[in-house]
XYZ file of C-alpha atoms in Angstrom:
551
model
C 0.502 -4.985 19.630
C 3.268 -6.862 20.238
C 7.093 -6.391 19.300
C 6.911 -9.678 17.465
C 4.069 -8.855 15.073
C 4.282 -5.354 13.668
C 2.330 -3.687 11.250
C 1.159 -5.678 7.488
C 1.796 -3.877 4.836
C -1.283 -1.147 4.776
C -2.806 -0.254 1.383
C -4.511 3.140 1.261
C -8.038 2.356 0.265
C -8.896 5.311 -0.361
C -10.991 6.761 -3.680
C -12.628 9.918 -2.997
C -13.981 13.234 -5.030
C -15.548 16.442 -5.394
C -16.395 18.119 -8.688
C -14.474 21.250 -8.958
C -12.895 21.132 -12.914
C -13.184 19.911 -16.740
C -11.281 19.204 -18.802
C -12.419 20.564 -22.609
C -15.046 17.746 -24.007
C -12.480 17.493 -26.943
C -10.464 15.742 -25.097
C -12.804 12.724 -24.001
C -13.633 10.137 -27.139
C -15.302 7.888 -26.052
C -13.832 4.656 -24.861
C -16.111 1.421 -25.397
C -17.509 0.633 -22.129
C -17.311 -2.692 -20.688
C -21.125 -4.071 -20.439
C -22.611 -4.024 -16.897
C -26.536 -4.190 -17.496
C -28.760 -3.400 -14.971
C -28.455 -4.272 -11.478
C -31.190 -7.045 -10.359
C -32.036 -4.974 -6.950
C -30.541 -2.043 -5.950
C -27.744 -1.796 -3.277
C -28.212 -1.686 0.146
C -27.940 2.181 1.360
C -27.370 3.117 5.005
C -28.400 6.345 6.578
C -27.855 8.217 9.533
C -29.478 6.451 12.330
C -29.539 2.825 10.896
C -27.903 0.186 12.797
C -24.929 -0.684 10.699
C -24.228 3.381 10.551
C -21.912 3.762 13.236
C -19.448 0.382 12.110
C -19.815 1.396 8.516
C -18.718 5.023 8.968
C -15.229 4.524 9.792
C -12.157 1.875 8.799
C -9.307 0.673 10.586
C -7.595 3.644 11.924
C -9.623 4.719 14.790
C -8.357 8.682 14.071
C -11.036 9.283 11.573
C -14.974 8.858 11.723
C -17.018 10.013 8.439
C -20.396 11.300 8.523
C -21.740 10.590 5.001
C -25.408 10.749 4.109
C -25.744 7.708 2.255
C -23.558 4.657 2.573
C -23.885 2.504 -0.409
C -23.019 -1.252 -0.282
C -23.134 -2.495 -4.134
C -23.222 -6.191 -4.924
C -22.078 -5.241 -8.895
C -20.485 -2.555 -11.488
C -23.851 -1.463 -12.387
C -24.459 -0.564 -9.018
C -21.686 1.595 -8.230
C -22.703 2.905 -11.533
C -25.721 4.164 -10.190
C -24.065 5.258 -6.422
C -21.698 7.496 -8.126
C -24.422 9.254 -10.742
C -26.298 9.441 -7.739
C -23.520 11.361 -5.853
C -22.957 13.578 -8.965
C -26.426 14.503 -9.727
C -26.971 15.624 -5.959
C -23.893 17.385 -5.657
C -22.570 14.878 -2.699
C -19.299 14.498 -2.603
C -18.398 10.327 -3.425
C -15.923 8.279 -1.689
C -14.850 4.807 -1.663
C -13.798 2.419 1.349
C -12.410 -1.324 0.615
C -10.407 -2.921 3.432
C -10.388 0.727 5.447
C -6.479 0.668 6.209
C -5.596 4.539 5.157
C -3.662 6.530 7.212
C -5.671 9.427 6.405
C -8.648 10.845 6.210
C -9.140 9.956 2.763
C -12.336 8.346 3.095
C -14.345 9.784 6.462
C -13.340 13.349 5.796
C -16.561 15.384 6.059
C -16.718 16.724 3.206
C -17.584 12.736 1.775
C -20.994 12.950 1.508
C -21.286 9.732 -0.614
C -19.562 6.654 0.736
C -19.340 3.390 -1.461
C -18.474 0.708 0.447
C -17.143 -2.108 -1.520
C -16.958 -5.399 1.107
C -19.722 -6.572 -1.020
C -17.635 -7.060 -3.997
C -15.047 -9.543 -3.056
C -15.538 -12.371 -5.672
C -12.559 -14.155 -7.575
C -13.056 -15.625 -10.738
C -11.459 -16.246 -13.976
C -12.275 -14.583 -17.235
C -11.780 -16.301 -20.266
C -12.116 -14.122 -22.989
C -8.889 -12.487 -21.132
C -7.469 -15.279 -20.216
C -7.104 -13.251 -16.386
C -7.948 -13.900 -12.798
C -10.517 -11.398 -11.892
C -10.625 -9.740 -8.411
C -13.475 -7.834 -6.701
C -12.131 -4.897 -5.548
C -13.549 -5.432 -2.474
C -11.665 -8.460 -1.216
C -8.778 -8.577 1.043
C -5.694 -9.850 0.746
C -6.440 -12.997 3.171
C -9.220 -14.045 0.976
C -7.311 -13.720 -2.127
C -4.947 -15.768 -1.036
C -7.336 -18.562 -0.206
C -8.914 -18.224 -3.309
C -5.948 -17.934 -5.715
C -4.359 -20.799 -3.888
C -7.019 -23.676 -3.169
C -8.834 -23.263 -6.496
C -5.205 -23.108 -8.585
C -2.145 -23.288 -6.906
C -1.300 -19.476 -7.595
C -0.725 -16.550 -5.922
C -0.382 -12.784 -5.995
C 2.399 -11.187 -4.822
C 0.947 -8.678 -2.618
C 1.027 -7.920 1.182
C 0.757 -9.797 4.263
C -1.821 -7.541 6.632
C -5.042 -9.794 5.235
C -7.327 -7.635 6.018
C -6.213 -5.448 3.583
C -8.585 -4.646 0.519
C -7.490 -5.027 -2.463
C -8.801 -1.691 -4.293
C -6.128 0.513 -2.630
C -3.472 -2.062 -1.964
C -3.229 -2.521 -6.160
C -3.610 0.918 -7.389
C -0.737 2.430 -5.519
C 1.519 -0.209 -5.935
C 1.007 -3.264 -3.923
C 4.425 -5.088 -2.311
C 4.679 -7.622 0.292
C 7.007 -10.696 0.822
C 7.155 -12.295 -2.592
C 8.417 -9.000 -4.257
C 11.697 -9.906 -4.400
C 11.311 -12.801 -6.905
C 7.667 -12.155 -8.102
C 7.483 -8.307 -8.209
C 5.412 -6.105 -7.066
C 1.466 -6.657 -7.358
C 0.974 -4.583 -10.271
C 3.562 -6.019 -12.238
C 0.461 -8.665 -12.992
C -2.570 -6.180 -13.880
C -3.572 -7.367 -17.136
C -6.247 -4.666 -17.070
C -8.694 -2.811 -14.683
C -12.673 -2.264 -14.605
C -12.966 1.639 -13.404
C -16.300 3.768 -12.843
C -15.253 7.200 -14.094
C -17.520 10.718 -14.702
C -17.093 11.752 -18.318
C -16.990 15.596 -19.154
C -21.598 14.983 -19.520
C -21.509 14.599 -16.241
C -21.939 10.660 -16.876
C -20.621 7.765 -14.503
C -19.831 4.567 -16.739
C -17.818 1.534 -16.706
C -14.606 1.097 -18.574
C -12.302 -1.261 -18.914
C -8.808 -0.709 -19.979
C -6.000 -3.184 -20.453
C -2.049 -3.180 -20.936
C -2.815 -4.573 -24.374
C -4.708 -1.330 -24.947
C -3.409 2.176 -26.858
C -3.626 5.786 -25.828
C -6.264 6.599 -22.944
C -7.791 3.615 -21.938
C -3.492 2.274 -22.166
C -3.054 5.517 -19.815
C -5.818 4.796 -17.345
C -4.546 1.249 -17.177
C -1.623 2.409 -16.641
C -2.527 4.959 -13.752
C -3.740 2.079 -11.873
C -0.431 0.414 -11.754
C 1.514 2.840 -8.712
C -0.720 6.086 -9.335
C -2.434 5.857 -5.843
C -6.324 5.631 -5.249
C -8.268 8.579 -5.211
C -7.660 10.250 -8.891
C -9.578 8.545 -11.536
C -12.727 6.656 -10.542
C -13.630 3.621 -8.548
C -12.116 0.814 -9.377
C -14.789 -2.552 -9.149
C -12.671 -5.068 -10.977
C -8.716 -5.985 -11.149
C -8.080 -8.627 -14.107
C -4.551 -10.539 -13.531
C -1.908 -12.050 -15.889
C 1.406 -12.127 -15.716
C 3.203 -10.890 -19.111
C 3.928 -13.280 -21.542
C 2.938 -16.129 -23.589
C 0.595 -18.145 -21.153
C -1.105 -20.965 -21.601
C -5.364 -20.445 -21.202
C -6.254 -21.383 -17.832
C -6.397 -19.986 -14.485
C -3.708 -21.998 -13.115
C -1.483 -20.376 -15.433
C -2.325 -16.724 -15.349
C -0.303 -16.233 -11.966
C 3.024 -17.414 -10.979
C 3.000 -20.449 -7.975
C 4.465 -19.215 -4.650
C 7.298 -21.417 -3.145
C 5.704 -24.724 -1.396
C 6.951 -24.526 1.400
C 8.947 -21.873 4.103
C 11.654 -21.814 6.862
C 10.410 -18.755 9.105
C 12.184 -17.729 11.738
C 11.625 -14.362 14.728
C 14.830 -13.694 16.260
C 14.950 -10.702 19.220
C 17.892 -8.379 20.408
C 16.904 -6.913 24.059
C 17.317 -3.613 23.923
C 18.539 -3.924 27.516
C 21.410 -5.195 25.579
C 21.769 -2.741 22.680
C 23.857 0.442 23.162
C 24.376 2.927 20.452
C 27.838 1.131 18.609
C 26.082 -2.448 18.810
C 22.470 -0.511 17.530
C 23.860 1.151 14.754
C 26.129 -2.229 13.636
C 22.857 -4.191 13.723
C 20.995 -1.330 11.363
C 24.173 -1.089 9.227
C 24.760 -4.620 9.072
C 20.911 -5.399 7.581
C 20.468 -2.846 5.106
C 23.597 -3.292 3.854
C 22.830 -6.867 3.613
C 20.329 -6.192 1.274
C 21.630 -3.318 -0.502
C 24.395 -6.471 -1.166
C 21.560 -8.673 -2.502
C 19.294 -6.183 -4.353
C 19.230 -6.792 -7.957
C 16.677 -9.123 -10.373
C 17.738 -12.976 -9.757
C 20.037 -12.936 -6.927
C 20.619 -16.379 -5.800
C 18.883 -14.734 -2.038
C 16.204 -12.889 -3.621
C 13.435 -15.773 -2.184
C 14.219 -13.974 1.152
C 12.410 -11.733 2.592
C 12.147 -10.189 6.294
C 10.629 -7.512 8.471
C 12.984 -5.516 10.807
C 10.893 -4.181 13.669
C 12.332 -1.292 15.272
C 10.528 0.259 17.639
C 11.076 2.478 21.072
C 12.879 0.083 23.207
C 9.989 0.819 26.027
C 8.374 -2.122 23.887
C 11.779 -4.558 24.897
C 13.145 -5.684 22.158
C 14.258 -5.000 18.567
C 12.742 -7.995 16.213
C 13.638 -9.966 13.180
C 10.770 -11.671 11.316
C 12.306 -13.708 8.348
C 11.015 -16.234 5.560
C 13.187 -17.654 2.718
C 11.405 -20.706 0.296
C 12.912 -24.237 1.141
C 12.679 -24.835 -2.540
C 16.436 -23.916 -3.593
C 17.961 -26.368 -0.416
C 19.428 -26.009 2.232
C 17.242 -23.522 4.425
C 18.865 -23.791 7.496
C 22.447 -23.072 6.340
C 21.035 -19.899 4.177
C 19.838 -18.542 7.259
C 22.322 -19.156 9.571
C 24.569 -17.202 7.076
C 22.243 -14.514 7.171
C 21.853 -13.829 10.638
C 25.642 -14.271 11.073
C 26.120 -11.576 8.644
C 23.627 -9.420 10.398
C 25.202 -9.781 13.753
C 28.866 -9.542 12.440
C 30.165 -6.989 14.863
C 26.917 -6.290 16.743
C 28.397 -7.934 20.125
C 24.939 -9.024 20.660
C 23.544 -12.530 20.300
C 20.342 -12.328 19.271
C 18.077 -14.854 20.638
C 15.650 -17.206 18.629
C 11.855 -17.524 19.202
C 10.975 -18.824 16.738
C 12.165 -21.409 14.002
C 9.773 -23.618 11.868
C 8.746 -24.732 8.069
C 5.115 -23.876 7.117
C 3.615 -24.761 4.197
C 2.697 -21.334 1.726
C -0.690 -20.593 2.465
C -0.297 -21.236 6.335
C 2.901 -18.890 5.877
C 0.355 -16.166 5.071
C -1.187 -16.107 8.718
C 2.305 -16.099 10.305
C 2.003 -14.040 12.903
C 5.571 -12.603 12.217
C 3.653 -10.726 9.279
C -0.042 -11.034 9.346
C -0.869 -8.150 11.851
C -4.392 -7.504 11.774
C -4.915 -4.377 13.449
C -8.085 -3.421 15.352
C -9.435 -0.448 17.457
C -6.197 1.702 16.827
C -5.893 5.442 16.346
C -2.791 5.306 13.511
C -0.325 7.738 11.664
C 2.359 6.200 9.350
C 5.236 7.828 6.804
C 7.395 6.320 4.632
C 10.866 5.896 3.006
C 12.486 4.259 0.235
C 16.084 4.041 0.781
C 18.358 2.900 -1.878
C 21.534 2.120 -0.259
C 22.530 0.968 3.677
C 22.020 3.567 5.865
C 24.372 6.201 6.529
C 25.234 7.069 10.209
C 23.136 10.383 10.350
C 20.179 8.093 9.726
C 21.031 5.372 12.226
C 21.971 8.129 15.138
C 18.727 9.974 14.688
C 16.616 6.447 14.630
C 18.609 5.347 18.164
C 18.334 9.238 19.806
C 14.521 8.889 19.273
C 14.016 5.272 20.063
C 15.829 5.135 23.128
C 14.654 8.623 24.232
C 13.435 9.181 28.022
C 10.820 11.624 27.759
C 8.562 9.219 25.588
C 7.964 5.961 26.232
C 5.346 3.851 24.275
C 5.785 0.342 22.163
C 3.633 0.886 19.626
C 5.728 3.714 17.969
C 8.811 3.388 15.579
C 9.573 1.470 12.083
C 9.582 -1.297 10.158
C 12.047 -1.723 7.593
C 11.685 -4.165 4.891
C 13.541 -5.334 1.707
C 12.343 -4.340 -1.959
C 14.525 -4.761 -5.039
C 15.117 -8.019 -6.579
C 12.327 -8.614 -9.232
C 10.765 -5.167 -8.671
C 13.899 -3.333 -10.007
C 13.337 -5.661 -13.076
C 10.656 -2.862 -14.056
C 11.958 0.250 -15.502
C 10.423 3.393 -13.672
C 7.897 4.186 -16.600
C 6.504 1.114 -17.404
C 4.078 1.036 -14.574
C 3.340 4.373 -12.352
C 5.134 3.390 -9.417
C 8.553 5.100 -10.074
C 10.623 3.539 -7.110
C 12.649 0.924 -9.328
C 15.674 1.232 -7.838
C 15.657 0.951 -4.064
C 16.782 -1.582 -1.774
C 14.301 -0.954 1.605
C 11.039 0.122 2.361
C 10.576 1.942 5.612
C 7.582 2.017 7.394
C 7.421 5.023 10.266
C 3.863 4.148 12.590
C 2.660 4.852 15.852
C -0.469 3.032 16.939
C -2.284 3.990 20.383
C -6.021 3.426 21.404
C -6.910 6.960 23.439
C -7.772 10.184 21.582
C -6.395 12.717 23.949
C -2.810 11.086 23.587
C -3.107 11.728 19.288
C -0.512 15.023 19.860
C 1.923 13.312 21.536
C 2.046 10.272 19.325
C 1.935 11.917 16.354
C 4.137 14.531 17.683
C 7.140 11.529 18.332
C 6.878 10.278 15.193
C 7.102 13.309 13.130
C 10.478 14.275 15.341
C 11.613 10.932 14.245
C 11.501 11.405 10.798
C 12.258 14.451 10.582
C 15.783 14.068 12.372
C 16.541 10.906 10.142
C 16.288 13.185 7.143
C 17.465 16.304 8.648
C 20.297 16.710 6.240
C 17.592 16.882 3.005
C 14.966 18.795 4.739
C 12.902 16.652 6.705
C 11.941 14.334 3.801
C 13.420 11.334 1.672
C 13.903 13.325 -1.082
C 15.545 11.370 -4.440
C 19.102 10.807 -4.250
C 22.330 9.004 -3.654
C 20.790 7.396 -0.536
C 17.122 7.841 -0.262
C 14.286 7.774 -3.139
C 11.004 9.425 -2.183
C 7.551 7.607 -0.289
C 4.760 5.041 -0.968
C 1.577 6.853 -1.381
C -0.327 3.755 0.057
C 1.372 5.180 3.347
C -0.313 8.071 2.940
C 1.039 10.772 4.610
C -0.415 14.547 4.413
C 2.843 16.241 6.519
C 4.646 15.704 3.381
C 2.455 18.352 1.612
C 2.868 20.874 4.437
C 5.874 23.072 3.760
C 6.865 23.633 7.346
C 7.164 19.882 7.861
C 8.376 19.110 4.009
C 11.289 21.515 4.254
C 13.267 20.367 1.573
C 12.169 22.054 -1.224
C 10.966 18.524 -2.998
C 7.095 18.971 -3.722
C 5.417 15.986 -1.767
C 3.582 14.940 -5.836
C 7.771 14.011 -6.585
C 8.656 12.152 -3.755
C 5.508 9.517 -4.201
C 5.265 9.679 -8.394
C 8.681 11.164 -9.479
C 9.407 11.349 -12.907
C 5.812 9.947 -13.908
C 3.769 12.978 -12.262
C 2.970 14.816 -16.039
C 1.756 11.141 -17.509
C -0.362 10.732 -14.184
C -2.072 14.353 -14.753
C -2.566 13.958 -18.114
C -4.535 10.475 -17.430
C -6.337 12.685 -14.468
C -7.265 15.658 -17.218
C -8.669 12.660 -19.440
C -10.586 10.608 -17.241
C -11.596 12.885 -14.790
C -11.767 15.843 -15.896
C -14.476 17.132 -13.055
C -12.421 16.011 -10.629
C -14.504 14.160 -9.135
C -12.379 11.879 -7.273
C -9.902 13.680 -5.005
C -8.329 13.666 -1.767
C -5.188 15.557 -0.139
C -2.914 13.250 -1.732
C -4.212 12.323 -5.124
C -2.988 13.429 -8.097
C -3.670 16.974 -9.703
C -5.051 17.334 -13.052
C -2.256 20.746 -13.735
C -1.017 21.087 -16.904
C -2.520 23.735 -19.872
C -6.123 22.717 -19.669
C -6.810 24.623 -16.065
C -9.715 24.931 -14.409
C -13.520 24.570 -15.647
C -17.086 25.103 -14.225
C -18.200 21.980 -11.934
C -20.554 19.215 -12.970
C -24.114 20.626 -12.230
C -26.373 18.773 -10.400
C -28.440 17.475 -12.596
C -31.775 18.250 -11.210
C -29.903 22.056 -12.400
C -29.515 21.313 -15.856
């Protein structure tokens, strides 16, 4: 992959689950269930041996192949109904893939004996008893944007890799480059459709809404930063931005800008030595630390800093800003002058041009689509410019000798604006307050190079937050991780040294709401993975679901 076209912005589609505790019945009323009737022909299942086996048993990152018994491709909610009674009356453990991006093994670990694969499900619609755009959960981001835009002129603000699905990509949080003046993805979930196991033993459909009170408000809620994996499977996302619409699709969603100025500019690292480095870093998140609060007049822009080991040439600047406030050209000219104040460097343009919104979205400056890669990624929130422990670490690593290999380093891209609009506990992503997103990846292709890959970019991160323990703990200058960059080392205690439990650094303050909703809605926890969120708290653990051929 080239330096000029780094890594989208990867949701962790990832819902998976194995009965192991109950929560007491008392605690589940029950919820009225959105209608799903029976499904006209049942799903397509793949086994073992079947020709679409071997393609359907594994996603993006090339790390991790599943070995489920059944793969289930449903066409409707009814039918994932059925998949995950299925999976609980048999005792099979269920999981669910959409667009396949997680960095773990979330999905094809091998205890997943169930897989539902949702590519199926990728229809967009309008509902108009809810006045909301309705997504499949199945569909990636490309289509989305297709859809949303040639039917109505509107958009989501969510990422830019479009082969993203959207069932992971929305549940943990969903950011991309029209967060700064749009917010983040979730920001617009009017309400979700969720298959979830009751304390019977029963899969049904529910729908819950921000509209709604008590549970079904909580399990809304959940699905608005809590991370995939924890409550059910999610088969339909209804969208609306709050306030008092007008009916019609074309008015549920917020228009993206018309038209962009997007721009790649490159610094050889031949040219770059550790003072002209470390101005260049300084000089770009302080930048947007500057610029990082709801309605700044620069919010509209939005970039990707690629930095990666300088074996891959060059450090890279992918930038859009909307043409709609005038004067493009100027606005960016100030902004790369203010990024190269002091750097000594010149950087050196590839790339200038205006493209209109939806051709913006397969810009190659964002719109990676990564294929046949073995993958591990971290992450950082950072909510100030970076300090010069963070920026020495970053050039020691990147410039190092005894590793050499493109594809490994970070992208670092702006958040705030609109998203810090939010206050921490009205949706379940906590990170209100920060100024940068930092993506750590390494991407490579052969299996017997995984320990030395891996190996890099844990060194790397570790040595940029040596002073708090190996992790972006919350703080003056950092503020936890994304959990749709999933990332399992943060769990481990000899990598995770700083005392911070890996469940705060993703959910923060709103971990006990989150496990509450996970007691409530799940309470065999059913759905599971390393990273999803615990159902703790005074209810404790319970006898299993039984299969139901044992009841």
């Amino acid at each position: 992959m080239s330096t000029l076209s780094r890594r989208g912005f990867v949701g962790a589609a990832a819902l998976a689950g194995a009965a192991v505790t109950a929560a007491p019945a008392t605690a589940l009323a029950a919820p009225a269930a959105e209608p799903t009737g029976p499904a006209a022909e049942p799903a397509t299942v793949v086994r073992p041996g079947d020709a679409p086996y071997a393609d359907l048993s594994r996603g993006v990152n090339q790390r991790w192949t599943g070995t489920p018994d059944t793969i289930t491709l449903p066409r409707t909610t009814a039918q994932v109904v059925a998949a995950v009674q299925r999976a609980v009356d048999t005792g099979r453990r269920p999981a669910v893939r959409g667009g396949g991006h997680c960095f773990e093994d979330f999905v094809d670990h091998a205890s997943v004996r169930a897989l539902v694969d949702l590519s199926a499900m990728n229809a967009v619609s309008y509902d108009t008893r809810r006045r909301a755009v309705v997504v499949e959960a199945g569909a990636r981001l490309g289509e989305v944007n297709e859809q949303l835009f040639k039917r109505w002129g509107v958009a989501l603000p969510g990422g830019s890799c479009p082969t993203v699905g959207v069932g992971g990509h929305v549940s943990g949080g969903g950011y991309g480059p029209l967060n700064r003046t749009l917010g983040l993805t979730v920001d617009h979930l009017y309400a979700v459709e969720v298959v979830v196991v009751d304390a019977s033993g029963t899969a049904r459909a529910v729908v819950a809404s921000r509209d709604d009170r008590g549970a079904l408000r909580d399990l809304w809620w959940a699905h608005t930063g809590g991370g995939g994996g924890t409550f059910g499977i999610v088969t339909r996302y209804f969208f609306r931005t709050p306030g008092d619409l007008p009916a019609g699709p074309g008015h549920a969603l917020p228009a993206p800008p018309p038209e962009l100025l997007v721009s790649t500019v490159v610094w050889p690292w031949a040219d770059l030595g550790q003072d002209s480095f470390t101005r260049l870093l300084t000089n770009y998140s302080a930048w947007h630390a500057g610029h990082n609060t709801p309605g700044d007049p620069e919010a509209d822009l939005y970039s990707h800093l690629a930095v990666f080991h300088r074996s891959g040439g060059a450090v890279a600047l992918n930038v859009q800003l909307s043409t709609r406030a005038g004067d493009p050209e100027r606005r960016l000219d100030a902004f790369l002058a203010a990024l190269g104040r002091g750097v000594g460097v010149q950087g050196r343009t590839v790339e200038r041009t205006r493209l209109p919104w939806l051709m913006s979205t397969r810009w190659s400056g964002f719109a990676d689509r990564p294929t046949g890669k073995r993958i591990k990624g971290k992450s950082a929130y950072h909510r100030r410019a970076f300090d010069e422990g963070h920026v020495t670490a970053l050039h020691r690593h990147l410039t190092r000798t005894d590793y050499g290999h493109p594809g490994s380093g970070l992208l670092i891209a702006p958040y705030g604006g609109q998203v810090n609009a939010v206050a921490p506990g009205d949706t379940a992503l906590v990170h209100r307050d920060s100024a940068l997103m930092l993506m750590y990846v390494s991407e490579w292709t052969a299996a017997e190079e995984d320990a030395r890959h891996i190996g890099f970019l844990r060194e790397l991160y570790e040595d940029v937050y040596a002073t708090t323990g190996g992790a972006p703990v919350p703080g003056a200058a950092t503020g936890g991780a994304y959990v749709n960059y999933a990332d399992t080392d943060l769990k481990d205690p000899a990598r995770n040294r700083s005392g911070v439990p890996w469940q705060e650094l993703y959910f923060g303050s709103n971990l006990p709401r989150l496990s509450a909703a996970k007691r409530r809605w799940d309470p065999h926890h059913v759905f599971r993975h390393a990273l999803s969120v615990e159902p703790g708290g005074p209810a404790g653990p319970v006898a299993p679901v039984a299969p139901r051929s044992a009841r």
